[in-house]
Amino acid sequence: MLVIVQHFSLESPMSDMPPLKPSNASAACEAEILAYGGAWEAALSLRLGLRQGRCVVLNQDHRGPLRLQKLFWPEGPNPAHGIVLHPPGGLASGDELALSLELEPGAALVMTTPGAGKWYRAKTPVRQAFVFKLAAGASLEWLPQETLIFEGAALRARTDWHLDEDSFVASMEILVFGRKQSGESHIAVDLHQCTSVYVNRQLLYRDPMHYVGRNALNGAAVMAGKHVSGLLWLYSPRLRGRLSTSQAEMLDQSLAAIESTASFAGVFAGASCLGNGMLIIRSVGDDPEALRTHLQQAWSLLRPWLDRPLAHPPRIWAT
């Protein structure tokens, strides 16, 4: 089932929170982690741009086990496809993970992960900071695979997006709370996560998430007892303001197809077109694979809004 809300406006809370910038994402994590006496750290800073029409890495710095696999170009010279590698595969007590990515004008990147991430039981919170900066005409499709959250996980995470008004974004997140096959239907967690989207340095959207305790996910307004949540959001200049008749028909057709995939997968989903360039789809269910398939199909159907041709799924998804 898909519930559609058109031109929904959201009052952004926590407006006094200063934005992270690509240059200080790792430092922000590092300053916070020092209070816990240090832990396993991993940081990656990337800058990509166009050279002779091809999207390439211009600068790459890393610390610890976080790297970008060599780019490849299955769709032609732009966009490039890449995989972010974190060999440990999971985060535990006090670990730090920082990712900073900058795209120059016109550069386009499709980026995913090789497999599911994991947030393990933690006595001291994991710290995670992701920062993405896109110049005019740049496009980023950030499509990581799902994250498995274990009993007792503790996380403090921030993701900041700094966008030019003429850039394009698709971002996907899937969270799996507990191992239902092992009887973990209601796990205790301590998760504080916030995503902020800035356009031309102005806050456009903020999405704080706070799950604390064993029953934090059971409310009807949260996950209604489901244990898998999904989020897919787009930013596109073509979604700003009132849509033309042809654009509205195109969007309606896409959302109708997404509704069909959601119903087939046994997923409950809702879509909001905010009128400010953003389109948000939230989903909940009990089958991680079904929800992943639903969101991947939704991304495929909505990709034309990013001025991209038909979707070319990352090859790693097929393995």
mmCIF file of C-alpha atoms in Angstrom:
data_model
loop_
_atom_site.group_PDB
_atom_site.id
_atom_site.type_symbol
_atom_site.label_atom_id
_atom_site.label_comp_id
_atom_site.label_asym_id
_atom_site.label_seq_id
_atom_site.Cartn_x
_atom_site.Cartn_y
_atom_site.Cartn_z
ATOM 1 C CA MET A 1 0.000 0.000 0.000
ATOM 2 C CA LEU A 2 1.284 3.474 -0.894
ATOM 3 C CA VAL A 3 -0.014 6.648 0.727
ATOM 4 C CA ILE A 4 0.717 9.786 -1.326
ATOM 5 C CA VAL A 5 0.925 13.303 0.085
ATOM 6 C CA GLN A 6 1.569 16.095 -2.408
ATOM 7 C CA HIS A 7 3.307 19.390 -1.476
ATOM 8 C CA PHE A 8 3.706 18.592 2.204
ATOM 9 C CA SER A 9 5.532 21.263 4.202
ATOM 10 C CA LEU A 10 7.719 20.410 7.181
ATOM 11 C CA GLU A 11 8.864 22.732 9.945
ATOM 12 C CA SER A 12 12.475 21.772 10.535
ATOM 13 C CA PRO A 13 13.405 21.221 14.208
ATOM 14 C CA MET A 14 16.873 21.609 15.696
ATOM 15 C CA SER A 15 17.535 24.596 13.429
ATOM 16 C CA ASP A 16 20.361 25.751 15.674
ATOM 17 C CA MET A 17 22.483 22.703 14.774
ATOM 18 C CA PRO A 18 25.502 23.958 12.780
ATOM 19 C CA PRO A 19 26.081 22.154 9.486
ATOM 20 C CA LEU A 20 29.083 19.932 8.973
ATOM 21 C CA LYS A 21 31.288 20.806 6.024
ATOM 22 C CA PRO A 22 33.403 18.373 3.986
ATOM 23 C CA SER A 23 36.579 19.757 5.534
ATOM 24 C CA ASN A 24 35.529 19.160 9.135
ATOM 25 C CA ALA A 25 33.470 15.967 9.008
ATOM 26 C CA SER A 26 36.307 13.753 10.212
ATOM 27 C CA ALA A 27 37.440 16.326 12.778
ATOM 28 C CA ALA A 28 33.941 16.519 14.217
ATOM 29 C CA CYS A 29 33.849 12.759 14.693
ATOM 30 C CA GLU A 30 37.365 12.749 16.122
ATOM 31 C CA ALA A 31 36.589 15.447 18.687
ATOM 32 C CA GLU A 32 33.560 13.536 19.920
ATOM 33 C CA ILE A 33 35.309 10.176 20.063
ATOM 34 C CA LEU A 34 38.168 11.501 22.220
ATOM 35 C CA ALA A 35 35.755 11.734 25.131
ATOM 36 C CA TYR A 36 35.586 7.931 25.086
ATOM 37 C CA GLY A 37 39.334 7.391 25.080
ATOM 38 C CA GLY A 38 39.716 6.549 21.402
ATOM 39 C CA ALA A 39 38.522 3.586 19.337
ATOM 40 C CA TRP A 40 38.750 2.067 15.876
ATOM 41 C CA GLU A 41 38.703 4.972 13.405
ATOM 42 C CA ALA A 42 38.077 5.076 9.672
ATOM 43 C CA ALA A 43 37.763 8.160 7.479
ATOM 44 C CA LEU A 44 37.590 8.795 3.742
ATOM 45 C CA SER A 45 37.634 12.122 1.895
ATOM 46 C CA LEU A 46 36.907 12.222 -1.845
ATOM 47 C CA ARG A 47 36.644 14.859 -4.547
ATOM 48 C CA LEU A 48 35.450 13.933 -8.027
ATOM 49 C CA GLY A 49 35.084 15.980 -11.188
ATOM 50 C CA LEU A 50 34.885 15.850 -14.964
ATOM 51 C CA ARG A 51 38.044 15.517 -17.017
ATOM 52 C CA GLN A 52 37.525 15.262 -20.777
ATOM 53 C CA GLY A 53 33.888 14.438 -20.082
ATOM 54 C CA ARG A 54 34.644 11.523 -17.737
ATOM 55 C CA CYS A 55 33.886 11.517 -14.004
ATOM 56 C CA VAL A 56 37.144 10.712 -12.205
ATOM 57 C CA VAL A 57 38.642 10.916 -8.721
ATOM 58 C CA LEU A 58 40.626 14.138 -8.327
ATOM 59 C CA ASN A 59 41.601 13.748 -4.691
ATOM 60 C CA GLN A 60 41.383 10.885 -2.194
ATOM 61 C CA ASP A 61 42.570 10.780 1.412
ATOM 62 C CA HIS A 62 41.831 8.027 3.878
ATOM 63 C CA ARG A 63 42.627 6.880 7.393
ATOM 64 C CA GLY A 64 41.912 3.359 8.539
ATOM 65 C CA PRO A 65 39.791 0.732 6.770
ATOM 66 C CA LEU A 66 37.565 2.882 4.549
ATOM 67 C CA ARG A 67 38.306 3.116 0.826
ATOM 68 C CA LEU A 68 36.687 3.716 -2.537
ATOM 69 C CA GLN A 69 37.035 0.829 -4.946
ATOM 70 C CA LYS A 70 38.351 1.735 -8.390
ATOM 71 C CA LEU A 71 35.673 3.485 -10.457
ATOM 72 C CA PHE A 72 34.083 1.955 -13.532
ATOM 73 C CA TRP A 73 31.745 3.367 -16.166
ATOM 74 C CA PRO A 74 28.982 0.936 -17.244
ATOM 75 C CA GLU A 75 26.794 3.812 -18.494
ATOM 76 C CA GLY A 76 29.450 5.722 -20.406
ATOM 77 C CA PRO A 77 31.915 8.334 -19.120
ATOM 78 C CA ASN A 78 29.416 10.039 -16.805
ATOM 79 C CA PRO A 79 28.124 8.860 -14.364
ATOM 80 C CA ALA A 80 30.851 6.776 -12.787
ATOM 81 C CA HIS A 81 29.980 3.843 -10.523
ATOM 82 C CA GLY A 82 31.854 3.165 -7.284
ATOM 83 C CA ILE A 83 31.758 1.014 -4.153
ATOM 84 C CA VAL A 84 32.728 2.217 -0.686
ATOM 85 C CA LEU A 85 34.620 -0.547 1.110
ATOM 86 C CA HIS A 86 34.691 -0.912 4.904
ATOM 87 C CA PRO A 87 36.376 -4.312 5.419
ATOM 88 C CA PRO A 88 35.416 -4.716 9.114
ATOM 89 C CA GLY A 89 31.805 -4.692 7.944
ATOM 90 C CA GLY A 90 30.427 -3.395 11.234
ATOM 91 C CA LEU A 91 30.725 -0.836 14.025
ATOM 92 C CA ALA A 92 30.986 -1.576 17.749
ATOM 93 C CA SER A 93 31.705 0.324 20.981
ATOM 94 C CA GLY A 94 33.200 3.736 20.325
ATOM 95 C CA ASP A 95 34.096 3.137 16.673
ATOM 96 C CA GLU A 96 34.236 6.163 14.379
ATOM 97 C CA LEU A 97 33.320 6.343 10.710
ATOM 98 C CA ALA A 98 33.633 9.541 8.646
ATOM 99 C CA LEU A 99 32.954 10.022 4.942
ATOM 100 C CA SER A 100 33.337 13.282 3.019
ATOM 101 C CA LEU A 101 32.470 13.447 -0.689
ATOM 102 C CA GLU A 102 32.556 16.459 -3.006
ATOM 103 C CA LEU A 103 31.370 16.522 -6.627
ATOM 104 C CA GLU A 104 32.465 19.302 -8.971
ATOM 105 C CA PRO A 105 30.064 20.857 -11.538
ATOM 106 C CA GLY A 106 28.473 18.303 -13.838
ATOM 107 C CA ALA A 107 30.105 15.264 -12.228
ATOM 108 C CA ALA A 108 27.810 12.287 -11.636
ATOM 109 C CA LEU A 109 28.377 9.283 -9.375
ATOM 110 C CA VAL A 110 26.417 6.158 -8.440
ATOM 111 C CA MET A 111 27.806 4.794 -5.167
ATOM 112 C CA THR A 112 26.870 1.753 -3.111
ATOM 113 C CA THR A 113 28.381 -0.727 -0.622
ATOM 114 C CA PRO A 114 29.407 -4.371 -1.188
ATOM 115 C CA GLY A 115 27.053 -5.813 1.422
ATOM 116 C CA ALA A 116 25.070 -5.169 4.562
ATOM 117 C CA GLY A 117 26.578 -2.964 7.253
ATOM 118 C CA LYS A 118 26.225 -3.846 10.928
ATOM 119 C CA TRP A 119 25.797 -1.880 14.152
ATOM 120 C CA TYR A 120 26.724 -4.192 17.028
ATOM 121 C CA ARG A 121 26.070 -3.995 20.755
ATOM 122 C CA ALA A 122 27.991 -1.013 22.119
ATOM 123 C CA LYS A 123 28.865 0.121 25.639
ATOM 124 C CA THR A 124 29.856 3.529 24.268
ATOM 125 C CA PRO A 125 28.124 4.951 21.185
ATOM 126 C CA VAL A 126 29.410 4.575 17.663
ATOM 127 C CA ARG A 127 30.092 7.950 15.997
ATOM 128 C CA GLN A 128 29.333 8.421 12.323
ATOM 129 C CA ALA A 129 29.541 11.582 10.186
ATOM 130 C CA PHE A 130 28.806 11.698 6.461
ATOM 131 C CA VAL A 131 29.067 14.929 4.452
ATOM 132 C CA PHE A 132 28.175 15.324 0.782
ATOM 133 C CA LYS A 133 28.750 18.492 -1.243
ATOM 134 C CA LEU A 134 27.398 18.878 -4.787
ATOM 135 C CA ALA A 135 28.109 21.745 -7.190
ATOM 136 C CA ALA A 136 25.779 22.941 -9.973
ATOM 137 C CA GLY A 137 24.714 20.137 -12.291
ATOM 138 C CA ALA A 138 26.370 17.447 -10.160
ATOM 139 C CA SER A 139 24.474 14.237 -9.435
ATOM 140 C CA LEU A 140 24.947 11.696 -6.644
ATOM 141 C CA GLU A 141 23.017 8.463 -6.234
ATOM 142 C CA TRP A 142 23.982 7.194 -2.763
ATOM 143 C CA LEU A 143 22.536 3.682 -2.569
ATOM 144 C CA PRO A 144 24.133 1.687 0.269
ATOM 145 C CA GLN A 145 22.842 -1.773 1.045
ATOM 146 C CA GLU A 146 20.949 -2.409 4.266
ATOM 147 C CA THR A 147 22.281 -1.967 7.808
ATOM 148 C CA LEU A 148 21.659 -4.707 10.401
ATOM 149 C CA ILE A 149 21.111 -3.363 13.921
ATOM 150 C CA PHE A 150 21.852 -5.713 16.817
ATOM 151 C CA GLU A 151 20.493 -5.819 20.361
ATOM 152 C CA GLY A 152 22.127 -3.095 22.454
ATOM 153 C CA ALA A 153 23.382 -1.022 19.508
ATOM 154 C CA ALA A 154 24.201 2.626 20.290
ATOM 155 C CA LEU A 155 24.798 5.198 17.550
ATOM 156 C CA ARG A 156 25.270 8.941 17.149
ATOM 157 C CA ALA A 157 25.132 9.778 13.445
ATOM 158 C CA ARG A 158 24.891 12.868 11.276
ATOM 159 C CA THR A 159 24.547 13.151 7.521
ATOM 160 C CA ASP A 160 24.770 16.633 6.008
ATOM 161 C CA TRP A 161 24.039 17.412 2.382
ATOM 162 C CA HIS A 162 25.283 20.700 0.869
ATOM 163 C CA LEU A 163 23.597 21.117 -2.503
ATOM 164 C CA ASP A 164 23.550 23.645 -5.282
ATOM 165 C CA GLU A 165 19.973 24.359 -6.337
ATOM 166 C CA ASP A 166 20.698 22.785 -9.731
ATOM 167 C CA SER A 167 22.195 19.537 -8.415
ATOM 168 C CA PHE A 168 20.530 16.114 -8.268
ATOM 169 C CA VAL A 169 20.403 13.525 -5.458
ATOM 170 C CA ALA A 170 18.935 10.093 -4.812
ATOM 171 C CA SER A 171 19.655 8.637 -1.365
ATOM 172 C CA MET A 172 18.525 5.296 0.032
ATOM 173 C CA GLU A 173 18.678 3.840 3.544
ATOM 174 C CA ILE A 174 17.410 0.489 4.849
ATOM 175 C CA LEU A 175 17.577 -0.375 8.554
ATOM 176 C CA VAL A 176 16.916 -3.895 9.853
ATOM 177 C CA PHE A 177 16.221 -3.933 13.596
ATOM 178 C CA GLY A 178 17.155 -7.308 15.062
ATOM 179 C CA ARG A 179 17.317 -10.828 13.671
ATOM 180 C CA LYS A 180 13.685 -11.844 13.539
ATOM 181 C CA GLN A 181 14.544 -15.414 12.539
ATOM 182 C CA SER A 182 16.449 -15.675 15.839
ATOM 183 C CA GLY A 183 13.503 -14.418 17.867
ATOM 184 C CA GLU A 184 14.694 -10.805 18.217
ATOM 185 C CA SER A 185 11.344 -9.136 17.605
ATOM 186 C CA HIS A 186 11.776 -6.173 19.983
ATOM 187 C CA ILE A 187 15.408 -5.177 20.485
ATOM 188 C CA ALA A 188 16.685 -2.481 22.848
ATOM 189 C CA VAL A 189 18.597 0.268 21.024
ATOM 190 C CA ASP A 190 19.983 3.757 21.618
ATOM 191 C CA LEU A 191 20.032 5.437 18.209
ATOM 192 C CA HIS A 192 20.268 9.156 17.503
ATOM 193 C CA GLN A 193 20.512 10.020 13.840
ATOM 194 C CA CYS A 194 19.964 13.255 11.921
ATOM 195 C CA THR A 195 19.965 14.031 8.202
ATOM 196 C CA SER A 196 20.107 17.674 7.085
ATOM 197 C CA VAL A 197 19.780 18.994 3.534
ATOM 198 C CA TYR A 198 21.065 22.472 2.675
ATOM 199 C CA VAL A 199 20.471 24.130 -0.699
ATOM 200 C CA ASN A 200 22.499 27.241 -1.498
ATOM 201 C CA ARG A 201 23.554 27.243 2.189
ATOM 202 C CA GLN A 202 19.946 27.429 3.399
ATOM 203 C CA LEU A 203 18.436 24.599 5.439
ATOM 204 C CA LEU A 204 15.824 22.896 3.261
ATOM 205 C CA TYR A 205 14.997 19.783 5.274
ATOM 206 C CA ARG A 206 15.993 18.112 8.522
ATOM 207 C CA ASP A 207 15.055 14.612 9.628
ATOM 208 C CA PRO A 208 16.036 13.724 13.221
ATOM 209 C CA MET A 209 15.510 10.150 14.398
ATOM 210 C CA HIS A 210 15.674 9.063 18.040
ATOM 211 C CA TYR A 211 15.012 5.437 19.015
ATOM 212 C CA VAL A 212 15.732 4.643 22.662
ATOM 213 C CA GLY A 213 14.640 1.576 24.603
ATOM 214 C CA ARG A 214 13.076 -1.764 23.803
ATOM 215 C CA ASN A 215 9.670 -0.580 22.605
ATOM 216 C CA ALA A 216 10.780 2.501 20.675
ATOM 217 C CA LEU A 217 9.743 1.011 17.323
ATOM 218 C CA ASN A 218 6.328 -0.358 18.227
ATOM 219 C CA GLY A 219 4.220 2.814 18.052
ATOM 220 C CA ALA A 220 1.732 3.156 15.198
ATOM 221 C CA ALA A 221 3.394 6.437 14.198
ATOM 222 C CA VAL A 222 6.865 4.855 14.163
ATOM 223 C CA MET A 223 7.097 1.339 12.682
ATOM 224 C CA ALA A 224 3.921 -0.269 14.034
ATOM 225 C CA GLY A 225 5.834 -3.298 15.257
ATOM 226 C CA LYS A 226 7.610 -3.917 11.940
ATOM 227 C CA HIS A 227 11.351 -4.461 12.089
ATOM 228 C CA VAL A 228 12.582 -3.168 8.699
ATOM 229 C CA SER A 229 12.431 0.487 7.670
ATOM 230 C CA GLY A 230 13.338 2.047 4.352
ATOM 231 C CA LEU A 231 13.886 5.575 3.105
ATOM 232 C CA LEU A 232 14.404 6.839 -0.444
ATOM 233 C CA TRP A 233 14.565 10.559 -1.110
ATOM 234 C CA LEU A 234 15.281 12.608 -4.198
ATOM 235 C CA TYR A 235 16.253 16.199 -4.763
ATOM 236 C CA SER A 236 15.757 17.567 -8.265
ATOM 237 C CA PRO A 237 15.254 21.076 -9.667
ATOM 238 C CA ARG A 238 12.465 19.526 -11.739
ATOM 239 C CA LEU A 239 10.483 18.889 -8.539
ATOM 240 C CA ARG A 240 10.521 22.506 -7.359
ATOM 241 C CA GLY A 241 7.300 24.521 -7.307
ATOM 242 C CA ARG A 242 4.071 23.517 -9.013
ATOM 243 C CA LEU A 243 4.454 20.697 -11.509
ATOM 244 C CA SER A 244 3.177 21.056 -15.042
ATOM 245 C CA THR A 245 0.353 18.792 -16.181
ATOM 246 C CA SER A 246 2.751 16.492 -18.019
ATOM 247 C CA GLN A 247 5.141 16.387 -15.041
ATOM 248 C CA ALA A 248 2.285 15.602 -12.639
ATOM 249 C CA GLU A 249 1.092 12.793 -14.899
ATOM 250 C CA MET A 250 4.621 11.405 -15.125
ATOM 251 C CA LEU A 251 5.000 11.478 -11.342
ATOM 252 C CA ASP A 252 1.568 9.893 -10.811
ATOM 253 C CA GLN A 253 2.477 7.061 -13.169
ATOM 254 C CA SER A 254 5.753 6.461 -11.332
ATOM 255 C CA LEU A 255 4.081 6.464 -7.921
ATOM 256 C CA ALA A 256 1.340 4.125 -9.152
ATOM 257 C CA ALA A 257 4.003 1.669 -10.304
ATOM 258 C CA ILE A 258 5.778 2.023 -6.949
ATOM 259 C CA GLU A 259 2.477 1.307 -5.179
ATOM 260 C CA SER A 260 2.184 -1.893 -7.180
ATOM 261 C CA THR A 261 5.681 -3.042 -6.191
ATOM 262 C CA ALA A 262 5.023 -2.178 -2.541
ATOM 263 C CA SER A 263 1.775 -4.157 -2.439
ATOM 264 C CA PHE A 264 3.394 -7.132 -4.149
ATOM 265 C CA ALA A 265 6.256 -7.090 -1.639
ATOM 266 C CA GLY A 266 3.988 -6.786 1.410
ATOM 267 C CA VAL A 267 5.480 -3.383 2.215
ATOM 268 C CA PHE A 268 3.612 -0.375 3.599
ATOM 269 C CA ALA A 269 4.939 2.819 2.004
ATOM 270 C CA GLY A 270 4.185 6.529 1.905
ATOM 271 C CA ALA A 271 5.340 9.239 -0.506
ATOM 272 C CA SER A 272 5.582 13.002 0.060
ATOM 273 C CA CYS A 273 6.337 15.559 -2.657
ATOM 274 C CA LEU A 274 7.404 18.591 -0.629
ATOM 275 C CA GLY A 275 7.255 21.153 -3.426
ATOM 276 C CA ASN A 276 10.783 22.359 -2.641
ATOM 277 C CA GLY A 277 12.596 19.936 -4.914
ATOM 278 C CA MET A 278 12.369 16.917 -2.609
ATOM 279 C CA LEU A 279 10.419 13.687 -2.973
ATOM 280 C CA ILE A 280 10.480 11.285 -0.015
ATOM 281 C CA ILE A 281 9.364 7.657 0.175
ATOM 282 C CA ARG A 282 9.265 5.856 3.527
ATOM 283 C CA SER A 283 8.580 2.152 3.850
ATOM 284 C CA VAL A 284 8.209 -0.422 6.613
ATOM 285 C CA GLY A 285 7.936 -4.189 6.455
ATOM 286 C CA ASP A 286 9.123 -7.491 7.885
ATOM 287 C CA ASP A 287 11.173 -8.861 4.978
ATOM 288 C CA PRO A 288 14.494 -7.077 4.344
ATOM 289 C CA GLU A 289 14.877 -8.522 0.858
ATOM 290 C CA ALA A 290 11.345 -7.541 -0.167
ATOM 291 C CA LEU A 291 11.785 -3.997 1.116
ATOM 292 C CA ARG A 292 15.170 -3.678 -0.586
ATOM 293 C CA THR A 293 13.648 -4.829 -3.889
ATOM 294 C CA HIS A 294 10.793 -2.348 -3.464
ATOM 295 C CA LEU A 295 13.120 0.628 -2.915
ATOM 296 C CA GLN A 296 15.482 -0.386 -5.704
ATOM 297 C CA GLN A 297 12.534 -0.554 -8.089
ATOM 298 C CA ALA A 298 11.293 2.817 -6.819
ATOM 299 C CA TRP A 299 14.725 4.307 -7.534
ATOM 300 C CA SER A 300 14.633 2.844 -11.040
ATOM 301 C CA LEU A 301 11.211 4.353 -11.728
ATOM 302 C CA LEU A 302 12.108 7.788 -10.366
ATOM 303 C CA ARG A 303 15.548 8.110 -11.959
ATOM 304 C CA PRO A 304 14.288 10.194 -14.925
ATOM 305 C CA TRP A 305 13.683 13.021 -12.423
ATOM 306 C CA LEU A 306 17.466 13.093 -11.995
ATOM 307 C CA ASP A 307 17.895 13.717 -15.732
ATOM 308 C CA ARG A 308 19.269 10.204 -16.066
ATOM 309 C CA PRO A 309 18.172 7.446 -18.487
ATOM 310 C CA LEU A 310 16.692 4.182 -17.332
ATOM 311 C CA ALA A 311 18.354 2.872 -14.192
ATOM 312 C CA HIS A 312 21.530 0.830 -14.452
ATOM 313 C CA PRO A 313 21.687 -1.020 -11.092
ATOM 314 C CA PRO A 314 25.136 -1.429 -9.524
ATOM 315 C CA ARG A 315 26.571 -4.813 -10.516
ATOM 316 C CA ILE A 316 27.253 -5.697 -6.875
ATOM 317 C CA TRP A 317 23.496 -5.888 -6.259
ATOM 318 C CA ALA A 318 23.336 -9.004 -8.435
ATOM 319 C CA THR A 319 25.948 -10.935 -6.415
#
